[in-house]
Short mmCIF file of C-alpha atoms in Angstrom, two decimals:
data_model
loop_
_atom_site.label_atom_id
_atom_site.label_comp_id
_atom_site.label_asym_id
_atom_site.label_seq_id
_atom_site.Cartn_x
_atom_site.Cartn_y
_atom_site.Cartn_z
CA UNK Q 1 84.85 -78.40 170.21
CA UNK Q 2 86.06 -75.88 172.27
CA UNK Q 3 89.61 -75.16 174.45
CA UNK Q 4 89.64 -73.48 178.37
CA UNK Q 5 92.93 -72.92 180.36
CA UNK Q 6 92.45 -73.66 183.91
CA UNK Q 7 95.13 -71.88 185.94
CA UNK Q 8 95.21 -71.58 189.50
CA UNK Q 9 93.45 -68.79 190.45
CA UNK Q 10 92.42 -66.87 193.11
CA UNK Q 11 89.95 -68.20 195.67
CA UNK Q 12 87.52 -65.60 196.65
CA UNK Q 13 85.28 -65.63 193.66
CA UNK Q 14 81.97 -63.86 194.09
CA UNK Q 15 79.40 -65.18 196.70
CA UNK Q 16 76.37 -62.86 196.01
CA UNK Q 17 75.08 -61.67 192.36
CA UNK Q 18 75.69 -57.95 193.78
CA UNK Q 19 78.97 -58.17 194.27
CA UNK Q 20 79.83 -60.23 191.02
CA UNK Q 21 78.03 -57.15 189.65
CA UNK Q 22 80.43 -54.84 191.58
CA UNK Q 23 83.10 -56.78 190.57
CA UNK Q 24 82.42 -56.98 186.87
CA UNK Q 25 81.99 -52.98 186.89
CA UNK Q 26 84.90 -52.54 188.48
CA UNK Q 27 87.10 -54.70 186.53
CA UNK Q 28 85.68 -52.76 183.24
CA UNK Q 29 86.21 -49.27 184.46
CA UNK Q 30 90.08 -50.32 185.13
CA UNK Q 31 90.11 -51.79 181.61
CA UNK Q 32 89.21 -48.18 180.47
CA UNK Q 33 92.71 -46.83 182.20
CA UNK Q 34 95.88 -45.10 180.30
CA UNK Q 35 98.10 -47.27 182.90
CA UNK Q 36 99.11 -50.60 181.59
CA UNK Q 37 99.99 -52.27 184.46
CA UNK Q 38 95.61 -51.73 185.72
CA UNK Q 39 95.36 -53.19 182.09
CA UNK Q 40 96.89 -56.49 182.94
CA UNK Q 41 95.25 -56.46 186.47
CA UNK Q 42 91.99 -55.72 184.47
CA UNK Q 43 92.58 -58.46 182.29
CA UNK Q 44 93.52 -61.04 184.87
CA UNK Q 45 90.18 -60.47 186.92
CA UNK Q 46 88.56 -61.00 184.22
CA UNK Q 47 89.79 -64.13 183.18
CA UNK Q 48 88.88 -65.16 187.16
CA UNK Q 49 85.56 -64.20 186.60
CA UNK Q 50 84.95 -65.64 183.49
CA UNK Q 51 86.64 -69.01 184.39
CA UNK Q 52 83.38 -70.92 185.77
CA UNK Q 53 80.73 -68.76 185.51
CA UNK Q 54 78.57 -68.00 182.21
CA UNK Q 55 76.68 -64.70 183.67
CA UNK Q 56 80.07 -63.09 183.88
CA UNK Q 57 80.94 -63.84 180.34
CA UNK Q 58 77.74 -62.21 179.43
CA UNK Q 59 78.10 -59.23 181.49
CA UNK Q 60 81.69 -58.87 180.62
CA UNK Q 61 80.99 -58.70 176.99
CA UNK Q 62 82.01 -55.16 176.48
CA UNK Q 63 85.38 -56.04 177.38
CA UNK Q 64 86.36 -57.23 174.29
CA UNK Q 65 87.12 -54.52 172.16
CA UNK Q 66 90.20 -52.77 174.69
CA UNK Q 67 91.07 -56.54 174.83
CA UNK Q 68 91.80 -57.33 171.52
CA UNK Q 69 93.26 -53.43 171.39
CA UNK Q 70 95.84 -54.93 174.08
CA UNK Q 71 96.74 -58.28 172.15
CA UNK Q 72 98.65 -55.40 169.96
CA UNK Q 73 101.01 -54.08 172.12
CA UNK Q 74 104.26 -54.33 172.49
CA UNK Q 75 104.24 -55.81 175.72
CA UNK Q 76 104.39 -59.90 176.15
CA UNK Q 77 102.64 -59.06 179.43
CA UNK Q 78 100.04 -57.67 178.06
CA UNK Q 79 99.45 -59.69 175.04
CA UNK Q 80 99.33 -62.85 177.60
CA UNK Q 81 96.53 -61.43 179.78
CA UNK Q 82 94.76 -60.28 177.52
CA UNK Q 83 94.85 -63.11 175.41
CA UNK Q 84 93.72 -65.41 178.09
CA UNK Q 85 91.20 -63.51 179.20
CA UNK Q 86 89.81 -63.17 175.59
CA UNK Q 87 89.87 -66.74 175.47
CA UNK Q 88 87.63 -68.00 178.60
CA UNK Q 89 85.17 -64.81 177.29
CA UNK Q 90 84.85 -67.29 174.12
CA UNK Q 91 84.31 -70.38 175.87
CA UNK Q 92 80.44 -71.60 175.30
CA UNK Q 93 79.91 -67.75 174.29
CA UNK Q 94 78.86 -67.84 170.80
CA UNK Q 95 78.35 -64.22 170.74
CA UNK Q 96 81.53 -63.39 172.13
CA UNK Q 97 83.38 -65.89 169.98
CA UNK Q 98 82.10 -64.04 166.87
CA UNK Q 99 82.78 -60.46 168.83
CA UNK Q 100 86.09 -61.37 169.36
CA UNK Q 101 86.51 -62.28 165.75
CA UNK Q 102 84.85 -59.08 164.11
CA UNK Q 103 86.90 -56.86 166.54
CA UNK Q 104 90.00 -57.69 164.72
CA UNK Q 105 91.95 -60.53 167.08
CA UNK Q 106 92.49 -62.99 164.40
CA UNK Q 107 95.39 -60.71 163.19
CA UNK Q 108 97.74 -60.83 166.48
CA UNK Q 109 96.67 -64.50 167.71
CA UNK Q 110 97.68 -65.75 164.33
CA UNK Q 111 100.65 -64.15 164.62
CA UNK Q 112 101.45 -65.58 168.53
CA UNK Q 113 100.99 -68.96 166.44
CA UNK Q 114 104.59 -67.96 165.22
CA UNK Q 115 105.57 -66.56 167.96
CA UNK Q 116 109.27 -68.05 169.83
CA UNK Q 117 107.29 -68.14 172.94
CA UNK Q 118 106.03 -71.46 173.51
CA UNK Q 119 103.68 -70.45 175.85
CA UNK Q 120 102.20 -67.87 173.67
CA UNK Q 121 101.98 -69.93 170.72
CA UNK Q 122 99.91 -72.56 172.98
CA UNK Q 123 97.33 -69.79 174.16
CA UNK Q 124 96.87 -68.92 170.61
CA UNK Q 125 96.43 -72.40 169.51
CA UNK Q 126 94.18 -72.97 172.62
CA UNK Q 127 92.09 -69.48 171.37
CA UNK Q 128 91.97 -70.55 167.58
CA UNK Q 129 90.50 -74.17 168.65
CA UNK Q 130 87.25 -72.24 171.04
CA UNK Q 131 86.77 -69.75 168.50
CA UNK Q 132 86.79 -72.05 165.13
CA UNK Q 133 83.87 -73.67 167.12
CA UNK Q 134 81.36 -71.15 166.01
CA UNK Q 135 79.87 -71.80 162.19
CA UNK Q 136 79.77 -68.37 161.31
CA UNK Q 137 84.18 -67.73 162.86
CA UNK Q 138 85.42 -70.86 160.30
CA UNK Q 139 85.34 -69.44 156.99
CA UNK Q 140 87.01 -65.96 158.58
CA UNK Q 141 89.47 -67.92 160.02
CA UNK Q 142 90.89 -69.57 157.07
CA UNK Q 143 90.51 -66.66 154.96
CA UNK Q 144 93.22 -65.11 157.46
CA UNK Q 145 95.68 -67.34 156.76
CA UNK Q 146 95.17 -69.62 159.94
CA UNK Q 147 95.64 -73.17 158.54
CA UNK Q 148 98.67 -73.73 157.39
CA UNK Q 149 100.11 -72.24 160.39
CA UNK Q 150 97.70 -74.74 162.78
CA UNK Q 151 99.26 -77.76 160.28
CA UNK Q 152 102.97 -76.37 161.32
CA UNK Q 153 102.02 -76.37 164.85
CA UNK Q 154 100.67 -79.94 164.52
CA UNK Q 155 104.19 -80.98 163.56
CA UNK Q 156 106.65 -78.82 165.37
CA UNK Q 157 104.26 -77.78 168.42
CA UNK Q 158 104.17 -78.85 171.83
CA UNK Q 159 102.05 -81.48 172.82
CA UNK Q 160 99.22 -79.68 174.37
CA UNK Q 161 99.28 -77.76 171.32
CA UNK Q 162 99.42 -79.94 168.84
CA UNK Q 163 96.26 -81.40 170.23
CA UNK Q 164 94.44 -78.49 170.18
CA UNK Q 165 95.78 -77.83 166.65
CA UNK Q 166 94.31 -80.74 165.08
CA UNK Q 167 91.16 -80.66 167.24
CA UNK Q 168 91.01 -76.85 165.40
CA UNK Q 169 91.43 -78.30 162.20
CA UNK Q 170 88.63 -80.81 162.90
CA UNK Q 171 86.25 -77.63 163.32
CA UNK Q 172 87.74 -75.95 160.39
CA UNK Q 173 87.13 -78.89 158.00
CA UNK Q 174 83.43 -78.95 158.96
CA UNK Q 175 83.04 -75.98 156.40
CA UNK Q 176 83.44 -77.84 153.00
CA UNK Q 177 85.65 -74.60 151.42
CA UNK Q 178 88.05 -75.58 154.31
CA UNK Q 179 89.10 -79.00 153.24
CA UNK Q 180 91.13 -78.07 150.33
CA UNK Q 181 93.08 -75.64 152.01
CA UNK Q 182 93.82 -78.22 154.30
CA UNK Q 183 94.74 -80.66 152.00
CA UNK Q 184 97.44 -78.19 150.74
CA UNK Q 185 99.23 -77.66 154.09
CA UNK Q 186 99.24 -81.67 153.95
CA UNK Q 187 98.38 -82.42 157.84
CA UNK Q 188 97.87 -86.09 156.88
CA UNK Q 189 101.55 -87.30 157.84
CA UNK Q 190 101.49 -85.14 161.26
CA UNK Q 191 98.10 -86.56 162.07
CA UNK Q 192 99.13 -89.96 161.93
CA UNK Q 193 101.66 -89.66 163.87
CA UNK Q 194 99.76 -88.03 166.79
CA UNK Q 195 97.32 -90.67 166.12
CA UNK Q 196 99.95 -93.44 166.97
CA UNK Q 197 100.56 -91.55 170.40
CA UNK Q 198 97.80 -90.72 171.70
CA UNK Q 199 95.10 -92.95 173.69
CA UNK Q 200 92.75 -94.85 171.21
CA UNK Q 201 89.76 -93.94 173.75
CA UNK Q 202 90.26 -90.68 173.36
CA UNK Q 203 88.52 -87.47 172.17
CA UNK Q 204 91.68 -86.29 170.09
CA UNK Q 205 91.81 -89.84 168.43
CA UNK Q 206 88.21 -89.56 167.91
CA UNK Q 207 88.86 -86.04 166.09
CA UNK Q 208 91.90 -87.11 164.20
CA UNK Q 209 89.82 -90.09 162.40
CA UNK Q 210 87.19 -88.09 161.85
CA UNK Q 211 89.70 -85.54 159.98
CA UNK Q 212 90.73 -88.26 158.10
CA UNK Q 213 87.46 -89.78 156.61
CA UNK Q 214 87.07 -85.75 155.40
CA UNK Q 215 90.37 -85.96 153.63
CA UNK Q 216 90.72 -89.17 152.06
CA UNK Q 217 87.30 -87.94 150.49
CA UNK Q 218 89.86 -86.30 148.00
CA UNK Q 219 92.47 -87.93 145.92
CA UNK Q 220 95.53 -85.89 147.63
CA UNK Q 221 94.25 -87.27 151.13
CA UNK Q 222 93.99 -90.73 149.93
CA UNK Q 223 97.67 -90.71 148.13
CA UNK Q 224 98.76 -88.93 151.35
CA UNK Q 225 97.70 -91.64 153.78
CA UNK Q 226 98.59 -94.49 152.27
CA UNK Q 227 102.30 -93.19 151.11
CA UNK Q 228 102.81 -92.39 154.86
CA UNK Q 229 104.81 -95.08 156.35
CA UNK Q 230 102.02 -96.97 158.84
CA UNK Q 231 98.85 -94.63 157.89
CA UNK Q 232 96.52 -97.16 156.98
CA UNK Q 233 97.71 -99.23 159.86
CA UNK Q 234 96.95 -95.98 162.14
CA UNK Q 235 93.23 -96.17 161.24
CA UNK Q 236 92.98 -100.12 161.26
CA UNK Q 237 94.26 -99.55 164.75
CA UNK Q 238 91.76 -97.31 165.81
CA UNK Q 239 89.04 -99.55 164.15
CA UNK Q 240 90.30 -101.77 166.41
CA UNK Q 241 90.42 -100.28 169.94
CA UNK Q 242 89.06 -97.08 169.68
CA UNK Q 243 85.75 -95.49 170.93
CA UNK Q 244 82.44 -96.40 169.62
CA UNK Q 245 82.49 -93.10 167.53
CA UNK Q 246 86.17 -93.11 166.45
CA UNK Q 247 85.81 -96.25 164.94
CA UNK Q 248 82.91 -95.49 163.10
CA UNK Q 249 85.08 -92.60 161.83
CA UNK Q 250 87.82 -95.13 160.95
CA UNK Q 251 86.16 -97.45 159.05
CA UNK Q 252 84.53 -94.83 157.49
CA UNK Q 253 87.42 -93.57 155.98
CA UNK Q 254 88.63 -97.57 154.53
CA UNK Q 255 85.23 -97.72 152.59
CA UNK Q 256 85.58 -94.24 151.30
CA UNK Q 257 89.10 -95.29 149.79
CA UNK Q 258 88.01 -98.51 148.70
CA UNK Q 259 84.71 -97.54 147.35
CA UNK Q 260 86.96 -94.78 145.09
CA UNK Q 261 89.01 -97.27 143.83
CA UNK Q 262 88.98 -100.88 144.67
CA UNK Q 263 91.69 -102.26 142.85
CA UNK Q 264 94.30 -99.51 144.25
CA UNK Q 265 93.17 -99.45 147.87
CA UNK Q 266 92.01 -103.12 148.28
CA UNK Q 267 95.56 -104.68 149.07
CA UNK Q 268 97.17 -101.85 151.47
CA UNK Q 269 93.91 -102.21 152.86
CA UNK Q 270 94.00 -105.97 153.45
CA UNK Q 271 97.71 -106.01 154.14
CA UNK Q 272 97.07 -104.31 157.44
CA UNK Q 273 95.05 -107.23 159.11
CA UNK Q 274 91.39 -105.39 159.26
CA UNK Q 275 89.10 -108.49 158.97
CA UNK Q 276 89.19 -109.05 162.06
CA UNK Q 277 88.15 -105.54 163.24
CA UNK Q 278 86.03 -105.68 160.87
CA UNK Q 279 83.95 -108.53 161.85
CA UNK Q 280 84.08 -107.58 165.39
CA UNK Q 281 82.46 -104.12 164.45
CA UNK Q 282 79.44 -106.17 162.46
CA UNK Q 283 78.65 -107.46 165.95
CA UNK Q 284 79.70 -104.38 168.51
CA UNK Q 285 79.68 -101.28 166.39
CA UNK Q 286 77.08 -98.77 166.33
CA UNK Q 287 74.49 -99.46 163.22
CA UNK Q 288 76.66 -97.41 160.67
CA UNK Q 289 79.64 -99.23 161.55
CA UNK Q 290 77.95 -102.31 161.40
CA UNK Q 291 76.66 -101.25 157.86
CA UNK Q 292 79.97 -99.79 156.95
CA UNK Q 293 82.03 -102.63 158.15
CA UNK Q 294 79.60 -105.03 155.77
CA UNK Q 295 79.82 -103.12 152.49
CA UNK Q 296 83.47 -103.09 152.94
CA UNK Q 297 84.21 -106.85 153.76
CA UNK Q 298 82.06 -107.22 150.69
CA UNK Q 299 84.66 -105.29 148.53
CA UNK Q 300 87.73 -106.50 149.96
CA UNK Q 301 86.99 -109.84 149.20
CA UNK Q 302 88.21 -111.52 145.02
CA UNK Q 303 85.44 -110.44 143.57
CA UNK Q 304 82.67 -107.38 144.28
CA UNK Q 305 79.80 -109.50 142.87
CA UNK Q 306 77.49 -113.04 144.36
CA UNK Q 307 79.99 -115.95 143.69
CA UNK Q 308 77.03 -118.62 142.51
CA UNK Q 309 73.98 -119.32 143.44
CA UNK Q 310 75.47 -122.42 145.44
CA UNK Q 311 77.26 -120.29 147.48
CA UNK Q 312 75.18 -117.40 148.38
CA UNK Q 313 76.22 -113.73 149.04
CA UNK Q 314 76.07 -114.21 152.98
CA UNK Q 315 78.48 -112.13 155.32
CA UNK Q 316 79.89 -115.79 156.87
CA UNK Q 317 81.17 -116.68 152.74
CA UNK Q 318 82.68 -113.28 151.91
CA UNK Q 319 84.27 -113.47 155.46
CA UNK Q 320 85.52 -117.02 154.52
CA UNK Q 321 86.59 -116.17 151.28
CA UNK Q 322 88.98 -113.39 153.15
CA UNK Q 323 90.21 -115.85 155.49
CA UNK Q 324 91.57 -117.95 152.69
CA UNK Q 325 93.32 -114.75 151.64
CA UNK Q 326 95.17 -114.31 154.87
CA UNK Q 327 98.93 -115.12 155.12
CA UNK Q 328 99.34 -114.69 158.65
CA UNK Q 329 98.18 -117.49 161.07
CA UNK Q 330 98.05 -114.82 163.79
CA UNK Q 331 95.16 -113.26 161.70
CA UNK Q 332 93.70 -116.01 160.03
CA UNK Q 333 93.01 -117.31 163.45
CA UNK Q 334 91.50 -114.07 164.69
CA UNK Q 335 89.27 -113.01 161.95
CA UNK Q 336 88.19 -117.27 162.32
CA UNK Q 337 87.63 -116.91 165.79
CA UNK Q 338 85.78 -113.02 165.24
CA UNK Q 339 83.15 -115.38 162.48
CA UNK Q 340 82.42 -117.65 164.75
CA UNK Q 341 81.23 -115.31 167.39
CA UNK Q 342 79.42 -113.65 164.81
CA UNK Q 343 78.12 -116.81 163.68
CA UNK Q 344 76.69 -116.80 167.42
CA UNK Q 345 75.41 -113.50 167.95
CA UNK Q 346 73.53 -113.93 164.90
CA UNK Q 347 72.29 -117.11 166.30
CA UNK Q 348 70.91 -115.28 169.43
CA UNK Q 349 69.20 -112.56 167.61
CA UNK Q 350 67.41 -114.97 165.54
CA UNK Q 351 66.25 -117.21 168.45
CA UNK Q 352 64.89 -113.55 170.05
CA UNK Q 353 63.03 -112.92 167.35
CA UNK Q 354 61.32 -116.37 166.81
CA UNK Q 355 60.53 -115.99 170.74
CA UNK Q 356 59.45 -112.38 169.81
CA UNK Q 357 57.40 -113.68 167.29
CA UNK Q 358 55.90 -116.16 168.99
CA UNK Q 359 54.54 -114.66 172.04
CA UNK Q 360 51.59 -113.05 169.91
CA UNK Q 361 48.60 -111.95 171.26
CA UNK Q 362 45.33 -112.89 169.61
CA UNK Q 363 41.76 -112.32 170.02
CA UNK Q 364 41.28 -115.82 170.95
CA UNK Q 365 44.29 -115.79 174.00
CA UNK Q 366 42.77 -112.29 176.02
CA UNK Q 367 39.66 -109.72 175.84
CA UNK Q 368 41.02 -106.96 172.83
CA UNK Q 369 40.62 -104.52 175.42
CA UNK Q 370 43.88 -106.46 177.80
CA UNK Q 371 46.02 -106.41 174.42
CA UNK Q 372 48.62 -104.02 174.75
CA UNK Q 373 51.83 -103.51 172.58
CA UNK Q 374 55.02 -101.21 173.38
CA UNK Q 375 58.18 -100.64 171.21
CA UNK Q 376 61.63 -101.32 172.38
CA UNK Q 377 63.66 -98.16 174.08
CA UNK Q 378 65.52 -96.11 171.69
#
């Protein structure tokens, strides 16, 4: 996951290779200057060139060291260009992300995260998102201190940056060491809330549930979401409407709390109205959310174990054993109506596979030598 400013810029970018060369040589012999003013100029052009085109941010590679030498002056000027141009060098640049890193920028972009500028504070936000995106940058940046201060922009930040706070977070917490340190900075009520904001279909909602299923992992991110007024309701929502992936993410996260402790996280789970996004994912979710979405109807229902044997352990009698559990009407008659067109899909696929089954080709029907078999597309 990775962040690029797009600014307007001007036109005339190169037309030929020779003169992007020109122009890259140029630019870094004006980086080299005592004048700061050429230093800004410097840094703008490079940020042009490095906007759209991957050669540049190759060939422009040596410009990160004076770079990260200008994010520490005292001039907001300065720091801005610099800073920006730093930042399109690290997009989809995994060399330059760790560069930039190992020449010593974590030190003054963390500190622009506290900075009064709010424009500053979003660049660094923006630069700590493309850079936590290399494997190799994520333990370095929480070792400098960079998390807590991401979780305070994900409350108090802008809205741009608080996206792009929480999307860093996300590539933080795919190092395991990170989570706890997470955990601590407790980013569970800020990330419900943008969760209740933002679009379901989203990429940020998809990041934000997948953050979540890390967290409530732990005890402290499971007490933490469902003390936060509407948190579980947050993830049943996006279990709901969101994207194929984020709800994958979102149940996810339900089994993991109810698998830790059913008889705690059963009820708040229930109390939410899930069945019915539930059932709909064992038709039209992807085949872990299909899985998921099983196991965990299975658990929210009286009891964990096969009822008797004259009412067997199918899907349609846990699912009707919930129903009976229901208080609402609204939801009673959704999770009934969800069954019953699960009753039907499952209907369909077994017709397909008696026809499946039944168009067979033996030895007596065709010559061996016309028998031919293929697999379904993957």
């Amino acid at each position: 996951m990775e962040s690029e400013l797009h600014f307007p810029t001007t036109p005339s970018d190169p037309d030929t290779p020779r003169t992007a060369t020109t122009a890259v040589n140029r630019t870094l012999h004006l980086l080299q200057s005592d004048d700061p003013d050429s230093q800004i100029q410097a840094a703008k052009e490079i940020r042009r060139l490095t906007k759209t085109s991957q050669k540049c941010r190759r060939q422009l590679s040596p410009a990160v060291r004076p770079l990260v030498s200008m994010l520490r002056l005292d001039s907001l000027d300065s720091n801005e260009a610099a800073l920006l141009a730093l930042l399109n060098l690290a997009v989809k640049d995994e060399k330059n992300k760790v560069n930039i890193v190992a020449s010593g920028a974590l030190e003054p972009i963390i500190s622009f995260l506290q900075s009064q500028n709010s424009n500053m504070q979003e660049y660094a936000t923006a630069s700590l998102l493309t850079l936590s995106a290399s494997t190799i940058n994520k333990p370095t940046i929480s070792a400098a201190g960079a998390i807590p201060l991401l979780v305070e922009i994900l409350r108090h930040g802008s809205p741009q940056a608080r996206v792009d706070a929480v999307l860093a977070l996300y590539n933080l917490s795919t190092y395991s060491d990170n989570i706890s340190i997470i955990l601590e900075a407790k980013p569970i009520p800020s990330i419900v809330d943008l969760l209740k904001t933002c679009k379901k279909s989203s990429k940020t909602t998809e990041k934000c549930s997948a953050l979540i299923e890390s967290l409530v992992a732990f005890d402290e991110g499971r007490t933490a979401l469902t003390s936060e007024e509407g948190g579980v309701l947050a993830v049943v929502e996006v279990l709901e409407n969101g994207s194929l992936q984020s709800r994958e993410h979102a149940v996810g996260a339900l089994l993991t709390m109810c698998q830790s402790d059913r008889c705690k996280y059963r009820e708040p789970i229930l109390r939410e109205g899930v069945i019915p996004g539930l059932l709909e994912l064992t038709v039209q979710g992807t085949p872990k959310s299909q899985s998921k979405a099983q196991t965990l109807l299975r658990l929210l229902r009286d009891s964990p174990h096969p009822r008797s044997e004259l009412q067997p352990d199918t899907l349609e009698n846990i699912v009707c054993n919930l129903i009976s559990q229901i208080d609402s009407e609204d939801q009673s008659r959704k999770a009934k109506k969800m069954l019953a067109e699960m009753v039907q899909v499952s209907m369909e696929q077994s017709l397909r596979h008696l026809q499946q089954r039944a168009v067979v080709c033996t030895p007596t029907d065709l010559p061996i030598n016309n028998c031919t078999s293929e697999v379904s597309s993957k």
